Amino acid sequence: MKILVINAGSSSLKYQLINMVDESVVLKGVCERITFTGGKLTQKTFDGKELVIEQDMPSHKEAMELVLKAMLDTEKGALKSVDEIGAVGHRVLHSAEDFHSSVVIDDEVIAICEKNAELGPLHMPGNIACIKSCREVMKGVPMVAVFDTTFHSTMPKKAFMYGIPYDVYEQYKIRKYGFHGTSHKFVSEETAKLLGNKNARMIICHLGNGSSISAVKDGKCQDTSMGFTPLEGLVMGTRSGDIDPAAVDYLRVKLGLKPEEVVNYLNKKCGMLGVSGTSSDMRDLTAAMEAGDEKAKLAIEMVAYRVKKYVGSYIAVLGGVDAIVFTGGIGEHSPLIRRLVMENMEYCGAEFDEEKNLSYDSGVADLGKDGSKVRILVLPTNEELSIARETKTLVGSK
């Protein structure tokens, strides 16, 4: 069975075709500048063949038609017929409180997603437009919506509620939802397999340009750092993370911003970029710090401190921890951040081995010292495979 995994934005569409017999990637590609002039599709197959098509895509329908054309290309594609695609898994940002797991897409599911679009105005319209276009272009192929938020739907009310009037929560559904759910689900499941313990207490640190942490016990999310939107929580590439709401309004007045502008400011111009004044990329900041840049050093220290603080609080939530796991671009590739986060964590049984940390290159690794009670893991995430697995579970084999 081959499953097509689609991750659509407002003007882009990433896709992977995965053979579920051995979970190998057959091909992957991206459509850029959908709805704009200068559209471009770039596709690579597992055996290294690359296809580039420069063509305008006025809507997601034209983008999907181009994706099918690319996959069926006789020289640089990998399919002989669309019938080889057993199902399509769509990454969808927000489930609100309507879905607590992935679902097979029908008209009712689309209507509910449209109702919830206001909770994710930057991503949901593109997600929905692509689903509709895909159903039109690939009639009869079963499709599944895999939400970024559903893994966190197991949080208890005491964890996801804000300190606002209960009737306001009930009416407007203002609460913590959490994001990066496909990554947290994949990494937590793989960690449980590695530990041989599906009931393990683990803290998943998904660290990248956007970062989040989850506390997982018995395979279920107990708490997570992102909130009503992805802005809450850690200091990220360009996001501020946790900040006093009163400071937000004070900031708005002082900078002369409109309410919608201040949210954009906190999302796009703060975080590592704002503190350092130079970059949102951890690689750039590490190089700048090593060259003596104090603001870059401060930005890095703030990132690590916030991660450490969340890890410590989640150890308390879980009543201890069996594994602390690093994933994502920074989690997998920044030995500096891993070291700063794990410094002085021996109190909880986590003994960090700096030699293993520095020598880590790729794949799954345990960075704990021999005899460490807590496993300290680096485990690459695979959100596309997580979506494909969910899709296969719901639609069965073909």
XYZ file of C-alpha atoms in Angstrom:
398
model
C 0.000 0.000 0.000
C 1.290 3.446 -0.939
C 0.090 6.482 0.976
C 0.426 10.076 -0.183
C 1.099 12.448 2.712
C 0.247 16.111 2.148
C 1.199 19.118 4.244
C -0.411 22.204 2.691
C -0.002 25.849 3.573
C -1.633 28.921 2.115
C 0.885 29.133 -0.736
C 2.852 25.881 -0.523
C 2.258 22.137 -0.620
C 4.759 19.548 0.602
C 4.181 15.892 -0.210
C 5.677 12.447 0.297
C 4.703 9.111 -1.180
C 5.404 6.317 1.301
C 5.379 2.581 0.654
C 3.794 1.152 3.799
C 5.166 -2.348 3.178
C 8.551 -1.228 4.490
C 7.706 2.412 5.346
C 10.183 3.685 2.769
C 9.866 7.055 1.025
C 9.212 6.522 -2.683
C 9.433 10.218 -3.525
C 8.994 13.648 -1.992
C 8.302 17.090 -3.362
C 7.117 20.626 -2.788
C 4.960 23.097 -4.677
C 5.863 26.733 -4.060
C 4.127 30.059 -4.728
C 0.603 28.636 -5.096
C -1.801 31.505 -6.025
C 1.210 33.652 -7.033
C 3.129 34.002 -10.279
C 6.375 32.079 -10.583
C 5.039 28.753 -9.297
C 7.481 25.876 -9.021
C 7.350 22.145 -8.238
C 10.477 20.284 -7.170
C 10.371 16.499 -6.738
C 12.999 13.881 -5.859
C 12.622 10.108 -5.970
C 14.274 7.623 -3.609
C 16.821 6.735 -6.305
C 17.931 10.330 -6.836
C 15.945 11.434 -9.888
C 14.945 15.096 -9.672
C 12.101 16.781 -11.510
C 11.539 20.541 -11.626
C 8.421 22.073 -13.186
C 8.022 25.831 -13.355
C 4.350 26.587 -13.804
C 1.854 28.933 -12.199
C -0.641 27.294 -9.835
C -3.605 29.667 -9.371
C -5.092 27.415 -6.683
C -4.453 24.199 -4.758
C -6.392 22.310 -7.427
C -3.785 23.150 -10.057
C -1.075 22.302 -7.523
C -2.564 18.839 -6.923
C -2.909 18.242 -10.663
C 0.765 19.118 -11.037
C 1.718 16.780 -8.181
C -0.066 13.890 -9.883
C 1.589 14.761 -13.198
C 5.012 14.760 -11.512
C 4.466 11.447 -9.716
C 3.310 9.838 -12.985
C 6.184 11.246 -15.068
C 7.549 8.373 -17.146
C 11.204 9.312 -16.637
C 11.410 11.004 -13.237
C 8.257 9.880 -11.446
C 7.529 6.681 -9.525
C 3.956 5.711 -10.377
C 2.346 4.101 -13.404
C -1.187 4.879 -12.270
C -2.983 6.946 -9.636
C -4.650 3.665 -8.624
C -1.367 2.753 -6.875
C -2.175 5.367 -4.217
C -4.216 3.595 -1.558
C -4.999 6.661 0.550
C -4.054 10.264 1.235
C -3.137 11.585 4.682
C -3.573 15.327 5.166
C -1.840 17.249 7.912
C -4.443 19.603 9.406
C -3.566 22.167 12.026
C -6.575 22.342 14.347
C -9.119 19.863 15.650
C -10.511 22.235 18.325
C -12.556 20.050 20.701
C -14.442 18.318 17.895
C -11.931 15.544 17.162
C -9.752 13.604 19.581
C -8.058 11.449 16.959
C -7.466 11.338 13.220
C -10.593 10.894 11.072
C -11.592 9.734 7.600
C -12.556 12.852 5.668
C -16.113 13.378 4.501
C -18.294 16.459 3.929
C -19.131 16.734 7.625
C -15.455 16.685 8.632
C -14.705 19.455 6.138
C -17.604 21.540 7.466
C -16.291 21.186 11.034
C -12.784 22.169 9.892
C -14.232 25.250 8.196
C -15.987 26.167 11.425
C -12.682 25.879 13.296
C -10.646 27.816 10.739
C -10.734 30.939 12.915
C -8.591 29.093 15.484
C -5.800 28.730 12.916
C -6.270 31.529 10.375
C -2.750 31.217 8.942
C -2.847 27.481 8.258
C -6.418 26.150 8.207
C -7.604 27.838 4.970
C -4.711 26.255 3.056
C -5.307 22.874 4.730
C -9.000 22.948 3.790
C -8.438 24.222 0.242
C -5.981 21.396 -0.407
C -8.321 18.738 0.991
C -11.142 19.937 -1.258
C -8.874 20.068 -4.297
C -7.430 16.649 -3.580
C -10.887 15.088 -3.300
C -11.829 16.657 -6.623
C -8.688 15.542 -8.436
C -8.456 12.075 -6.816
C -12.080 10.981 -6.720
C -12.681 7.757 -4.822
C -9.348 7.694 -2.986
C -9.921 7.574 0.810
C -8.494 10.531 2.699
C -7.663 11.091 6.345
C -7.219 14.267 8.390
C -4.368 14.001 10.893
C -4.495 16.951 13.263
C -1.583 18.741 14.902
C -3.566 19.071 18.113
C -5.250 15.720 18.806
C -2.276 14.054 20.517
C -2.612 16.687 23.229
C -6.364 16.140 23.663
C -5.676 13.740 26.559
C -4.551 16.637 28.781
C -6.710 16.959 31.902
C -8.735 20.128 32.358
C -6.437 21.351 35.103
C -3.656 21.403 32.499
C -5.434 22.890 29.495
C -7.698 25.453 31.200
C -6.685 29.100 31.561
C -7.696 31.130 34.612
C -10.611 32.777 32.839
C -14.364 32.551 33.562
C -15.586 29.053 32.778
C -18.492 30.271 30.669
C -16.044 32.212 28.469
C -14.091 28.997 27.908
C -17.301 27.120 27.107
C -18.537 29.744 24.652
C -15.315 30.572 22.827
C -13.182 27.450 23.489
C -10.254 29.527 24.720
C -7.866 26.982 26.218
C -4.488 25.334 25.690
C -4.509 23.063 22.640
C -0.853 22.361 21.950
C 0.737 21.753 18.552
C 3.451 19.633 16.883
C 1.242 16.698 17.873
C 2.297 14.425 15.010
C 5.928 14.799 16.069
C 5.251 14.275 19.777
C 3.142 11.205 18.981
C 5.782 9.662 16.724
C 8.691 10.312 19.077
C 6.828 9.141 22.181
C 5.754 5.912 20.472
C 9.270 5.219 19.213
C 10.674 5.981 22.672
C 8.241 3.539 24.285
C 9.405 0.839 21.849
C 13.028 1.638 22.614
C 12.440 1.445 26.356
C 10.235 -1.612 26.067
C 7.735 0.177 28.273
C 4.504 1.623 26.873
C 3.740 3.149 30.288
C 7.002 5.091 30.539
C 7.126 8.665 31.793
C 8.836 10.768 29.155
C 9.465 14.392 28.275
C 9.650 15.092 24.547
C 11.621 18.210 23.565
C 10.757 19.129 19.970
C 13.209 21.972 19.388
C 13.436 23.843 16.110
C 12.483 27.242 14.749
C 9.174 26.444 16.406
C 9.621 24.512 19.650
C 7.416 22.672 22.099
C 7.701 20.201 24.960
C 5.255 17.542 26.062
C 4.918 15.478 29.211
C 3.795 11.944 28.304
C 2.733 9.111 30.593
C 1.169 5.783 29.596
C 1.362 6.977 25.982
C -0.856 9.983 26.702
C -0.021 13.671 26.782
C -0.405 15.137 30.264
C 0.727 18.679 29.415
C 2.445 20.622 26.650
C 4.137 23.992 26.341
C 2.293 25.539 23.381
C -1.131 26.934 24.151
C -4.158 28.457 22.426
C -1.712 29.207 19.619
C 1.902 28.137 18.970
C 3.070 31.434 20.524
C 2.935 30.219 24.130
C 5.796 28.372 25.794
C 9.461 28.275 24.858
C 11.644 31.025 23.414
C 11.718 30.099 19.718
C 13.283 31.304 16.480
C 11.089 34.378 16.109
C 8.393 33.760 18.757
C 8.624 35.289 22.208
C 7.107 32.362 24.080
C 5.661 33.007 27.555
C 5.185 36.697 28.325
C 3.046 38.621 30.827
C -0.225 39.584 29.020
C -0.046 43.026 30.623
C 3.376 43.516 29.011
C 1.814 42.757 25.619
C -0.590 45.691 25.868
C 2.167 47.921 27.258
C 4.342 46.901 24.306
C 1.520 47.642 21.871
C 1.093 51.180 23.207
C 4.806 51.972 23.317
C 5.431 50.678 19.777
C 2.229 52.191 18.375
C 0.905 48.870 17.118
C -2.625 47.682 16.414
C -3.795 44.606 18.394
C -3.320 42.297 15.406
C 0.082 43.832 14.740
C 1.410 43.164 18.237
C 0.569 39.454 17.929
C 2.393 39.376 14.599
C 5.313 41.197 16.264
C 5.533 38.560 19.010
C 5.348 35.793 16.411
C 7.732 37.150 13.782
C 10.180 39.604 15.348
C 10.953 38.278 18.822
C 12.523 35.103 20.199
C 16.122 34.384 19.254
C 15.956 36.889 16.405
C 14.701 39.687 18.624
C 17.123 39.090 21.508
C 20.210 38.613 19.323
C 19.289 41.233 16.769
C 20.957 39.148 14.085
C 19.444 35.699 13.427
C 16.804 33.136 14.345
C 19.086 30.260 13.325
C 20.828 28.391 16.142
C 23.830 27.677 13.902
C 24.349 31.388 13.247
C 23.937 32.256 16.912
C 26.379 29.562 18.041
C 29.013 30.867 15.625
C 28.353 34.446 16.751
C 28.607 33.469 20.424
C 31.927 31.732 19.803
C 33.113 34.963 18.159
C 32.220 36.931 21.293
C 28.702 38.206 20.530
C 27.069 38.676 23.963
C 23.517 39.065 22.625
C 23.818 35.805 20.706
C 25.077 34.153 23.884
C 22.134 35.565 25.834
C 19.622 34.308 23.249
C 21.082 30.794 23.441
C 21.080 30.826 27.239
C 17.452 31.980 27.286
C 16.412 29.171 24.949
C 18.140 26.529 27.075
C 16.890 27.998 30.347
C 13.270 27.974 29.246
C 13.591 24.362 28.050
C 15.196 23.346 31.336
C 12.451 25.095 33.306
C 9.700 23.246 31.419
C 11.518 19.929 31.755
C 11.795 20.445 35.504
C 8.135 21.324 35.859
C 7.096 18.291 33.818
C 9.194 15.998 35.983
C 7.037 17.241 38.847
C 3.844 16.710 36.799
C 4.831 13.132 35.915
C 6.120 12.262 39.377
C 9.540 11.460 37.942
C 10.827 10.685 34.469
C 12.135 7.646 32.610
C 13.353 9.402 29.460
C 14.141 12.912 28.267
C 14.117 13.017 24.469
C 15.523 15.628 22.079
C 14.179 15.923 18.532
C 13.698 18.549 15.822
C 16.338 20.598 14.029
C 17.876 22.093 17.169
C 17.246 19.080 19.375
C 19.032 16.801 16.922
C 21.807 19.119 15.767
C 22.776 21.429 18.637
C 25.052 19.720 21.184
C 25.345 23.078 22.945
C 21.622 23.309 23.685
C 21.484 19.677 24.822
C 24.408 20.280 27.200
C 22.944 23.500 28.633
C 19.564 21.870 29.187
C 21.024 18.775 30.868
C 23.551 20.523 33.118
C 22.940 19.847 36.830
C 20.099 17.414 36.173
C 21.659 14.627 38.214
C 19.146 15.306 40.985
C 16.452 13.512 38.951
C 18.676 10.598 37.962
C 19.695 12.020 34.580
C 23.473 11.743 34.198
C 24.591 13.354 30.960
C 27.661 12.187 29.030
C 29.240 15.152 27.247
C 31.586 12.949 25.209
C 28.618 11.051 23.750
C 26.872 14.385 23.170
C 29.742 15.861 21.180
C 30.315 12.707 19.150
C 26.626 12.267 18.199
C 26.115 12.516 14.448
C 22.730 11.103 13.463
C 20.080 8.490 14.194
C 18.870 7.333 17.600
C 21.351 7.670 20.458
C 21.464 7.540 24.261
C 23.549 10.400 25.667
C 23.310 9.261 29.273
C 26.254 7.940 31.223
C 26.402 4.213 31.880
C 24.112 3.582 34.833
C 22.017 6.750 34.376
C 18.549 6.071 35.797
C 17.004 8.374 33.200
C 17.533 7.724 29.497
C 18.692 10.862 27.657
C 17.861 10.287 24.014
C 18.218 11.926 20.643
C 15.519 10.537 18.360
C 14.863 12.042 14.908
C 11.209 12.810 14.317
C 9.272 11.713 11.228
C 5.957 13.513 11.061
C 5.172 12.287 7.547
C 5.533 8.659 8.594
C 3.370 9.338 11.631
C 0.645 10.702 9.336
C 1.006 7.731 6.987
C 0.678 5.256 9.859
C -2.452 7.006 11.141
C -3.905 6.957 7.648
C -3.197 3.264 7.132
C -4.767 2.422 10.491
C -8.004 4.168 9.520
C -8.398 3.044 5.925
C -6.853 -0.427 6.117
C -4.969 -2.076 3.264
C -5.532 -1.843 -0.431
